[in-house]
Amino acid sequence: MKRILLTTTSFQDTPGEHHQMLEKEGFEIVRERGPLPESRMLELVAKGDFDGWLIGDDAITRAVIQKSLPRLKVISKYGIGLDKVDVKSATEFKLPVTFCPGVNHTTVAEHVFGLMLAIYRDIVPQCNYVKSGNWKRLTGHELFGKTIGVIGLGRIGKEVSSRARAFGMNVIGFDIYWDDKFAQQYNVQRAGLIEDVLKASDIVTLHTNLTDETRHLMNSKRLAMMKKGSVLINTARGELVETNDVAAALKSGQLLGYGADVLESEPPPKDHPLFACPNAVLTPHIGSRTYESVARQAKMAAQNLINVLNGQPAIAQANKL
């Protein structure tokens, strides 16, 4: 019997066909509640007795991979981001890493607008006022006519851009790989530098991968380039921003608001600096967590796992062996 480690909570918490897919294969499934740190992963794989992993944002380091060999045959990533997986080491050890591109861009893009509207219309504090019996009305802002800067025009960035046009917003974008056809269709202005996006935008939304180059992309220097009273949105990775610098910008008024679905540490410590900022709207990494999106991601992740273990090609594989 093949033994599987399942750590992604979205997969586990949402009913659907993906559960039956694993059961049908007769796998022995060990369930954990991720994301797991390296120390816990090392404990789980100490005996090296898993044939496959179906993971979320757990710390899959070189040490974790080495300890899992030679039995481990596949790492199936639920979702798109691979920054927590040492893909280079997996490739070196001829270990397939699969992932799920194209399954959550609609869901995340919708969440981006939820965060923007929450900030611009003071939805969170006004809801709390009403529930507390305080009929206090605040004056918000429209999205119409605002300029939104999209850093990273992959699938999610494009979905945000097209929806922004529907709101009557001006769109400026930055991406190394520019899609002229898309930009022309949705009237997206191309920026030559990230700094050009920051200076021109009322709202900046981050949709880039986490790499050594993009880590702490938004720091005090770049935040100071943004318009005073602008908004920053981050549904990509918490590490793209320098948290203390964002907190300082919120407190000084440089930022009107920060909408984030991701934090550098998840779950965050109780003394997280953004908790002291009433103009920070934070959600617990649920941008892709809808019944529709989970079904798409979970089925692809399960099928990737099953295919590789049965000697068949994955639907989508991140590394070439």
mmCIF file of C-alpha atoms in Angstrom:
data_model
loop_
_atom_site.group_PDB
_atom_site.id
_atom_site.type_symbol
_atom_site.label_atom_id
_atom_site.label_comp_id
_atom_site.label_asym_id
_atom_site.label_seq_id
_atom_site.Cartn_x
_atom_site.Cartn_y
_atom_site.Cartn_z
ATOM 1 C CA MET A 1 0.000 0.000 0.000
ATOM 2 C CA LYS A 2 1.346 3.406 -0.996
ATOM 3 C CA ARG A 3 1.646 5.864 1.871
ATOM 4 C CA ILE A 4 0.801 9.558 1.364
ATOM 5 C CA LEU A 5 1.457 12.626 3.526
ATOM 6 C CA LEU A 6 -1.368 15.165 3.165
ATOM 7 C CA THR A 7 -0.786 18.584 4.756
ATOM 8 C CA THR A 8 -2.874 21.146 2.887
ATOM 9 C CA THR A 9 -5.819 22.258 5.018
ATOM 10 C CA SER A 10 -7.908 23.576 2.124
ATOM 11 C CA PHE A 11 -7.839 20.109 0.565
ATOM 12 C CA GLN A 12 -8.784 18.473 3.858
ATOM 13 C CA ASP A 13 -11.461 20.947 4.955
ATOM 14 C CA THR A 14 -13.447 21.150 1.723
ATOM 15 C CA PRO A 15 -15.694 18.283 0.646
ATOM 16 C CA GLY A 16 -15.535 17.098 -2.929
ATOM 17 C CA GLU A 17 -14.439 14.556 -5.478
ATOM 18 C CA HIS A 18 -10.766 14.960 -4.618
ATOM 19 C CA HIS A 19 -11.215 12.883 -1.466
ATOM 20 C CA GLN A 20 -12.738 10.015 -3.409
ATOM 21 C CA MET A 21 -9.885 10.174 -5.925
ATOM 22 C CA LEU A 22 -7.357 9.341 -3.201
ATOM 23 C CA GLU A 23 -9.592 6.762 -1.521
ATOM 24 C CA LYS A 24 -10.158 4.954 -4.826
ATOM 25 C CA GLU A 25 -6.406 4.430 -5.154
ATOM 26 C CA GLY A 26 -6.306 2.727 -1.754
ATOM 27 C CA PHE A 27 -3.603 5.004 -0.347
ATOM 28 C CA GLU A 28 -2.773 5.051 3.334
ATOM 29 C CA ILE A 29 -3.089 8.755 4.125
ATOM 30 C CA VAL A 30 -1.317 10.504 7.001
ATOM 31 C CA ARG A 31 -2.967 13.870 7.650
ATOM 32 C CA GLU A 32 -1.269 16.905 9.182
ATOM 33 C CA ARG A 33 -2.394 20.526 9.497
ATOM 34 C CA GLY A 34 0.041 22.678 7.545
ATOM 35 C CA PRO A 35 1.846 24.824 6.764
ATOM 36 C CA LEU A 36 4.547 22.873 8.560
ATOM 37 C CA PRO A 37 8.020 24.167 9.468
ATOM 38 C CA GLU A 38 11.150 22.268 8.492
ATOM 39 C CA SER A 39 11.463 20.790 12.004
ATOM 40 C CA ARG A 40 8.041 19.136 11.836
ATOM 41 C CA MET A 41 8.591 17.904 8.288
ATOM 42 C CA LEU A 42 11.851 16.301 9.378
ATOM 43 C CA GLU A 43 10.034 14.543 12.205
ATOM 44 C CA LEU A 44 7.355 13.203 9.870
ATOM 45 C CA VAL A 45 9.739 11.902 7.227
ATOM 46 C CA ALA A 46 12.389 10.605 9.623
ATOM 47 C CA LYS A 47 11.623 6.997 8.728
ATOM 48 C CA GLY A 48 11.485 7.757 5.022
ATOM 49 C CA ASP A 49 8.248 5.811 4.601
ATOM 50 C CA PHE A 50 6.154 8.040 2.305
ATOM 51 C CA ASP A 51 5.665 7.368 -1.387
ATOM 52 C CA GLY A 52 4.193 10.785 -2.065
ATOM 53 C CA TRP A 53 3.417 14.139 -0.506
ATOM 54 C CA LEU A 54 0.413 16.326 -1.243
ATOM 55 C CA ILE A 55 1.487 19.585 0.336
ATOM 56 C CA GLY A 56 0.579 23.251 0.744
ATOM 57 C CA ASP A 57 3.060 25.885 1.894
ATOM 58 C CA ASP A 58 5.184 23.587 4.036
ATOM 59 C CA ALA A 59 8.962 24.009 4.287
ATOM 60 C CA ILE A 60 10.293 21.481 1.796
ATOM 61 C CA THR A 61 14.015 21.982 2.191
ATOM 62 C CA ARG A 62 16.951 19.999 0.871
ATOM 63 C CA ALA A 63 17.300 18.264 4.236
ATOM 64 C CA VAL A 64 13.629 17.243 4.217
ATOM 65 C CA ILE A 65 13.910 15.874 0.683
ATOM 66 C CA GLN A 66 17.112 13.936 1.403
ATOM 67 C CA LYS A 67 15.623 12.314 4.493
ATOM 68 C CA SER A 68 12.613 11.127 2.448
ATOM 69 C CA LEU A 69 14.628 9.258 -0.162
ATOM 70 C CA PRO A 70 14.771 6.760 -1.747
ATOM 71 C CA ARG A 71 11.102 5.854 -1.171
ATOM 72 C CA LEU A 72 9.586 9.260 -1.980
ATOM 73 C CA LYS A 73 8.506 9.364 -5.632
ATOM 74 C CA VAL A 74 6.602 12.642 -6.003
ATOM 75 C CA ILE A 75 5.920 16.004 -4.374
ATOM 76 C CA SER A 76 2.473 17.231 -5.406
ATOM 77 C CA LYS A 77 1.978 20.923 -4.615
ATOM 78 C CA TYR A 78 -1.579 22.073 -4.007
ATOM 79 C CA GLY A 79 -1.526 25.525 -5.584
ATOM 80 C CA ILE A 80 0.870 27.513 -7.705
ATOM 81 C CA GLY A 81 3.643 28.991 -5.536
ATOM 82 C CA LEU A 82 6.779 26.871 -5.254
ATOM 83 C CA ASP A 83 8.909 29.228 -3.180
ATOM 84 C CA LYS A 84 8.695 26.935 -0.131
ATOM 85 C CA VAL A 85 9.886 23.916 -2.154
ATOM 86 C CA ASP A 86 13.568 23.390 -2.936
ATOM 87 C CA VAL A 87 12.859 22.537 -6.558
ATOM 88 C CA LYS A 88 16.561 22.639 -7.422
ATOM 89 C CA SER A 89 17.363 19.880 -4.924
ATOM 90 C CA ALA A 90 14.338 17.839 -5.994
ATOM 91 C CA THR A 91 15.521 18.036 -9.588
ATOM 92 C CA GLU A 92 19.032 17.008 -8.569
ATOM 93 C CA PHE A 93 17.603 13.902 -6.877
ATOM 94 C CA LYS A 94 15.337 13.124 -9.874
ATOM 95 C CA LEU A 95 12.221 13.762 -7.790
ATOM 96 C CA PRO A 96 9.184 15.110 -9.706
ATOM 97 C CA VAL A 97 7.552 18.270 -8.341
ATOM 98 C CA THR A 98 4.051 18.902 -9.663
ATOM 99 C CA PHE A 99 1.853 21.971 -9.208
ATOM 100 C CA CYS A 100 -1.508 23.452 -10.234
ATOM 101 C CA PRO A 101 -1.249 26.419 -12.597
ATOM 102 C CA GLY A 102 -4.364 28.100 -13.937
ATOM 103 C CA VAL A 103 -6.768 27.061 -11.177
ATOM 104 C CA ASN A 104 -7.150 30.054 -8.861
ATOM 105 C CA HIS A 105 -6.610 33.270 -10.831
ATOM 106 C CA THR A 106 -10.297 34.181 -10.910
ATOM 107 C CA THR A 107 -10.718 33.593 -7.181
ATOM 108 C CA VAL A 108 -7.642 35.576 -6.134
ATOM 109 C CA ALA A 109 -8.483 38.463 -8.458
ATOM 110 C CA GLU A 110 -11.938 38.738 -6.901
ATOM 111 C CA HIS A 111 -10.352 38.792 -3.447
ATOM 112 C CA VAL A 112 -8.096 41.663 -4.502
ATOM 113 C CA PHE A 113 -11.178 43.793 -5.180
ATOM 114 C CA GLY A 114 -12.715 42.697 -1.911
ATOM 115 C CA LEU A 115 -9.676 44.075 -0.082
ATOM 116 C CA MET A 116 -9.691 47.294 -2.105
ATOM 117 C CA LEU A 117 -13.367 47.933 -1.457
ATOM 118 C CA ALA A 118 -12.969 47.093 2.235
ATOM 119 C CA ILE A 119 -10.284 49.760 2.539
ATOM 120 C CA TYR A 120 -11.807 52.462 0.340
ATOM 121 C CA ARG A 121 -15.303 52.089 1.804
ATOM 122 C CA ASP A 122 -14.248 51.418 5.436
ATOM 123 C CA ILE A 123 -16.361 48.264 5.396
ATOM 124 C CA VAL A 124 -14.742 46.571 8.410
ATOM 125 C CA PRO A 125 -14.985 49.486 10.899
ATOM 126 C CA GLN A 126 -18.457 50.504 9.700
ATOM 127 C CA CYS A 127 -19.741 46.946 10.087
ATOM 128 C CA ASN A 128 -18.354 46.928 13.619
ATOM 129 C CA TYR A 129 -19.972 50.301 14.376
ATOM 130 C CA VAL A 130 -23.409 49.095 13.281
ATOM 131 C CA LYS A 131 -23.161 45.839 15.236
ATOM 132 C CA SER A 132 -22.161 47.741 18.354
ATOM 133 C CA GLY A 133 -25.210 49.998 18.053
ATOM 134 C CA ASN A 134 -23.200 52.972 16.876
ATOM 135 C CA TRP A 135 -24.758 54.473 13.722
ATOM 136 C CA LYS A 136 -21.511 56.203 12.711
ATOM 137 C CA ARG A 137 -21.103 56.847 9.007
ATOM 138 C CA LEU A 138 -17.692 57.349 7.426
ATOM 139 C CA THR A 139 -17.033 58.840 4.006
ATOM 140 C CA GLY A 140 -15.152 56.576 1.619
ATOM 141 C CA HIS A 141 -13.738 56.686 -1.893
ATOM 142 C CA GLU A 142 -14.724 55.338 -5.302
ATOM 143 C CA LEU A 143 -12.607 52.968 -7.364
ATOM 144 C CA PHE A 144 -13.856 54.673 -10.525
ATOM 145 C CA GLY A 145 -11.203 56.890 -12.086
ATOM 146 C CA LYS A 146 -8.417 55.657 -9.827
ATOM 147 C CA THR A 147 -5.146 54.374 -11.282
ATOM 148 C CA ILE A 148 -4.224 50.844 -10.280
ATOM 149 C CA GLY A 149 -0.659 49.631 -10.699
ATOM 150 C CA VAL A 150 -0.298 45.906 -11.268
ATOM 151 C CA ILE A 151 3.162 44.515 -10.548
ATOM 152 C CA GLY A 152 3.291 41.126 -12.235
ATOM 153 C CA LEU A 153 0.988 40.442 -15.178
ATOM 154 C CA GLY A 154 0.712 36.692 -15.041
ATOM 155 C CA ARG A 155 -2.670 34.973 -14.888
ATOM 156 C CA ILE A 156 -3.781 36.704 -11.674
ATOM 157 C CA GLY A 157 -2.391 40.103 -12.623
ATOM 158 C CA LYS A 158 -4.254 39.919 -15.934
ATOM 159 C CA GLU A 159 -7.508 38.987 -14.205
ATOM 160 C CA VAL A 160 -7.111 41.970 -11.882
ATOM 161 C CA SER A 161 -6.367 44.266 -14.831
ATOM 162 C CA SER A 162 -9.424 43.226 -16.831
ATOM 163 C CA ARG A 163 -11.692 43.622 -13.803
ATOM 164 C CA ALA A 164 -10.179 47.024 -13.042
ATOM 165 C CA ARG A 165 -11.221 48.220 -16.482
ATOM 166 C CA ALA A 166 -14.782 47.099 -15.689
ATOM 167 C CA PHE A 167 -14.645 49.368 -12.612
ATOM 168 C CA GLY A 168 -13.628 52.294 -14.817
ATOM 169 C CA MET A 169 -10.073 52.364 -13.478
ATOM 170 C CA ASN A 170 -6.879 53.289 -15.284
ATOM 171 C CA VAL A 171 -4.387 50.413 -15.384
ATOM 172 C CA ILE A 172 -0.601 50.589 -15.462
ATOM 173 C CA GLY A 173 1.439 47.422 -15.321
ATOM 174 C CA PHE A 174 4.951 46.091 -14.965
ATOM 175 C CA ASP A 175 6.195 42.690 -16.014
ATOM 176 C CA ILE A 176 9.442 41.469 -17.549
ATOM 177 C CA TYR A 177 7.424 39.313 -19.956
ATOM 178 C CA TRP A 178 4.977 41.748 -21.531
ATOM 179 C CA ASP A 179 1.875 40.542 -23.358
ATOM 180 C CA ASP A 180 1.231 43.247 -25.960
ATOM 181 C CA LYS A 181 -1.990 41.672 -27.200
ATOM 182 C CA PHE A 182 -3.515 41.593 -23.720
ATOM 183 C CA ALA A 183 -2.307 45.110 -22.902
ATOM 184 C CA GLN A 184 -3.866 46.499 -26.055
ATOM 185 C CA GLN A 185 -7.152 44.653 -25.482
ATOM 186 C CA TYR A 186 -7.571 46.044 -21.956
ATOM 187 C CA ASN A 187 -5.741 49.338 -22.432
ATOM 188 C CA VAL A 188 -2.997 48.544 -19.915
ATOM 189 C CA GLN A 189 -0.194 51.091 -19.953
ATOM 190 C CA ARG A 190 3.284 49.585 -19.790
ATOM 191 C CA ALA A 191 5.713 50.878 -17.166
ATOM 192 C CA GLY A 192 9.421 50.579 -17.811
ATOM 193 C CA LEU A 193 10.281 50.280 -14.127
ATOM 194 C CA ILE A 194 8.535 49.248 -10.926
ATOM 195 C CA GLU A 195 9.250 52.724 -9.612
ATOM 196 C CA ASP A 196 7.186 54.200 -12.462
ATOM 197 C CA VAL A 197 4.195 52.127 -11.316
ATOM 198 C CA LEU A 198 4.582 53.289 -7.725
ATOM 199 C CA LYS A 199 4.718 56.978 -8.610
ATOM 200 C CA ALA A 200 1.708 56.888 -10.940
ATOM 201 C CA SER A 201 -0.734 54.693 -8.992
ATOM 202 C CA ASP A 202 -3.416 55.311 -6.399
ATOM 203 C CA ILE A 203 -3.454 51.570 -5.696
ATOM 204 C CA VAL A 204 -0.585 49.110 -6.152
ATOM 205 C CA THR A 205 -1.273 45.384 -6.173
ATOM 206 C CA LEU A 206 1.470 42.754 -6.054
ATOM 207 C CA HIS A 207 1.293 39.644 -8.247
ATOM 208 C CA THR A 208 4.887 38.536 -8.620
ATOM 209 C CA ASN A 209 6.665 35.367 -7.550
ATOM 210 C CA LEU A 210 8.806 35.345 -4.425
ATOM 211 C CA THR A 211 12.481 35.168 -5.369
ATOM 212 C CA ASP A 212 15.716 36.527 -3.935
ATOM 213 C CA GLU A 213 15.177 39.586 -6.154
ATOM 214 C CA THR A 214 11.574 40.236 -5.088
ATOM 215 C CA ARG A 215 11.926 39.549 -1.358
ATOM 216 C CA HIS A 216 11.079 42.792 0.482
ATOM 217 C CA LEU A 217 10.319 44.412 -2.860
ATOM 218 C CA MET A 218 8.185 46.949 -0.990
ATOM 219 C CA ASN A 219 10.415 48.562 1.602
ATOM 220 C CA SER A 220 10.657 52.034 3.095
ATOM 221 C CA LYS A 221 12.426 53.419 0.026
ATOM 222 C CA ARG A 222 9.798 52.206 -2.426
ATOM 223 C CA LEU A 223 6.862 52.997 -0.137
ATOM 224 C CA ALA A 224 8.074 56.592 -0.030
ATOM 225 C CA MET A 225 7.795 56.720 -3.838
ATOM 226 C CA MET A 226 4.067 56.010 -3.726
ATOM 227 C CA LYS A 227 1.503 58.798 -3.651
ATOM 228 C CA LYS A 228 0.672 59.935 -0.143
ATOM 229 C CA GLY A 229 -2.599 58.307 0.859
ATOM 230 C CA SER A 230 -2.329 55.439 -1.614
ATOM 231 C CA VAL A 231 -3.255 51.792 -1.068
ATOM 232 C CA LEU A 232 -1.101 48.659 -1.243
ATOM 233 C CA ILE A 233 -2.581 45.200 -1.848
ATOM 234 C CA ASN A 234 -0.712 41.910 -1.413
ATOM 235 C CA THR A 235 -2.292 38.563 -2.207
ATOM 236 C CA ALA A 236 0.939 36.968 -3.445
ATOM 237 C CA ARG A 237 3.480 36.337 -0.679
ATOM 238 C CA GLY A 238 3.988 38.068 2.668
ATOM 239 C CA GLU A 239 7.728 38.240 2.113
ATOM 240 C CA LEU A 240 7.286 40.638 -0.797
ATOM 241 C CA VAL A 241 6.923 43.461 1.725
ATOM 242 C CA GLU A 242 9.028 44.619 4.633
ATOM 243 C CA THR A 243 6.354 44.396 7.316
ATOM 244 C CA ASN A 244 7.741 46.989 9.716
ATOM 245 C CA ASP A 245 8.117 49.491 6.891
ATOM 246 C CA VAL A 246 4.508 48.956 5.818
ATOM 247 C CA ALA A 247 3.331 49.434 9.409
ATOM 248 C CA ALA A 248 5.301 52.684 9.628
ATOM 249 C CA ALA A 249 3.809 53.909 6.326
ATOM 250 C CA LEU A 250 0.295 53.169 7.593
ATOM 251 C CA LYS A 251 0.878 55.032 10.836
ATOM 252 C CA SER A 252 2.405 58.066 9.097
ATOM 253 C CA GLY A 253 -0.416 58.328 6.559
ATOM 254 C CA GLN A 254 1.849 57.595 3.600
ATOM 255 C CA LEU A 255 -0.439 54.612 3.005
ATOM 256 C CA LEU A 256 -4.195 55.008 3.357
ATOM 257 C CA GLY A 257 -4.466 51.261 3.722
ATOM 258 C CA TYR A 258 -2.803 47.896 3.303
ATOM 259 C CA GLY A 259 -4.877 44.923 2.209
ATOM 260 C CA ALA A 260 -3.091 41.607 2.655
ATOM 261 C CA ASP A 261 -4.082 37.975 2.374
ATOM 262 C CA VAL A 262 -0.534 36.838 3.136
ATOM 263 C CA LEU A 263 1.960 37.505 5.926
ATOM 264 C CA GLU A 264 5.632 36.703 6.363
ATOM 265 C CA SER A 265 4.787 34.300 9.178
ATOM 266 C CA GLU A 266 1.587 32.266 8.970
ATOM 267 C CA PRO A 267 -0.105 32.099 11.364
ATOM 268 C CA PRO A 268 1.303 35.392 12.680
ATOM 269 C CA PRO A 269 2.517 36.042 16.232
ATOM 270 C CA LYS A 270 0.147 37.867 18.582
ATOM 271 C CA ASP A 271 2.388 40.943 18.579
ATOM 272 C CA HIS A 272 2.480 41.274 14.780
ATOM 273 C CA PRO A 273 3.154 44.948 13.920
ATOM 274 C CA LEU A 274 0.198 45.199 11.523
ATOM 275 C CA PHE A 275 -2.262 44.322 14.296
ATOM 276 C CA ALA A 276 -1.720 47.817 15.715
ATOM 277 C CA CYS A 277 -2.739 49.413 12.405
ATOM 278 C CA PRO A 278 -6.509 49.910 12.056
ATOM 279 C CA ASN A 279 -6.055 50.703 8.358
ATOM 280 C CA ALA A 280 -4.605 47.242 7.641
ATOM 281 C CA VAL A 281 -7.214 44.783 6.344
ATOM 282 C CA LEU A 282 -5.870 41.263 6.819
ATOM 283 C CA THR A 283 -7.287 37.890 5.805
ATOM 284 C CA PRO A 284 -5.834 34.448 6.660
ATOM 285 C CA HIS A 285 -4.503 33.357 3.237
ATOM 286 C CA ILE A 286 -7.957 32.645 1.808
ATOM 287 C CA GLY A 287 -7.564 34.375 -1.550
ATOM 288 C CA SER A 288 -7.905 31.079 -3.401
ATOM 289 C CA ARG A 289 -10.091 29.374 -0.804
ATOM 290 C CA THR A 290 -13.505 29.115 -2.425
ATOM 291 C CA TYR A 291 -15.431 25.923 -3.018
ATOM 292 C CA GLU A 292 -14.980 26.375 -6.752
ATOM 293 C CA SER A 293 -11.241 27.038 -6.636
ATOM 294 C CA VAL A 294 -10.494 24.352 -4.044
ATOM 295 C CA ALA A 295 -12.261 21.787 -6.206
ATOM 296 C CA ARG A 296 -10.108 22.724 -9.198
ATOM 297 C CA GLN A 297 -6.837 22.802 -7.279
ATOM 298 C CA ALA A 298 -7.471 19.699 -5.200
ATOM 299 C CA LYS A 299 -8.489 17.563 -8.161
ATOM 300 C CA MET A 300 -5.422 18.637 -10.133
ATOM 301 C CA ALA A 301 -3.094 18.074 -7.173
ATOM 302 C CA ALA A 302 -4.614 14.646 -6.524
ATOM 303 C CA GLN A 303 -4.443 13.684 -10.198
ATOM 304 C CA ASN A 304 -0.814 14.817 -10.421
ATOM 305 C CA LEU A 305 0.041 12.629 -7.429
ATOM 306 C CA ILE A 306 -1.845 9.629 -8.788
ATOM 307 C CA ASN A 307 -0.389 9.947 -12.280
ATOM 308 C CA VAL A 308 3.232 10.049 -11.161
ATOM 309 C CA LEU A 309 2.822 7.184 -8.688
ATOM 310 C CA ASN A 310 1.248 5.132 -11.502
ATOM 311 C CA GLY A 311 4.086 5.907 -13.895
ATOM 312 C CA GLN A 312 2.131 8.409 -15.972
ATOM 313 C CA PRO A 313 2.942 12.064 -16.761
ATOM 314 C CA ALA A 314 1.559 14.749 -14.465
ATOM 315 C CA ILE A 315 -0.923 17.316 -15.708
ATOM 316 C CA ALA A 316 1.600 19.992 -14.757
ATOM 317 C CA GLN A 317 5.156 19.456 -13.550
ATOM 318 C CA ALA A 318 7.434 22.210 -12.300
ATOM 319 C CA ASN A 319 10.784 20.526 -12.905
ATOM 320 C CA LYS A 320 12.256 18.729 -15.879
ATOM 321 C CA LEU A 321 14.023 15.483 -15.024
#
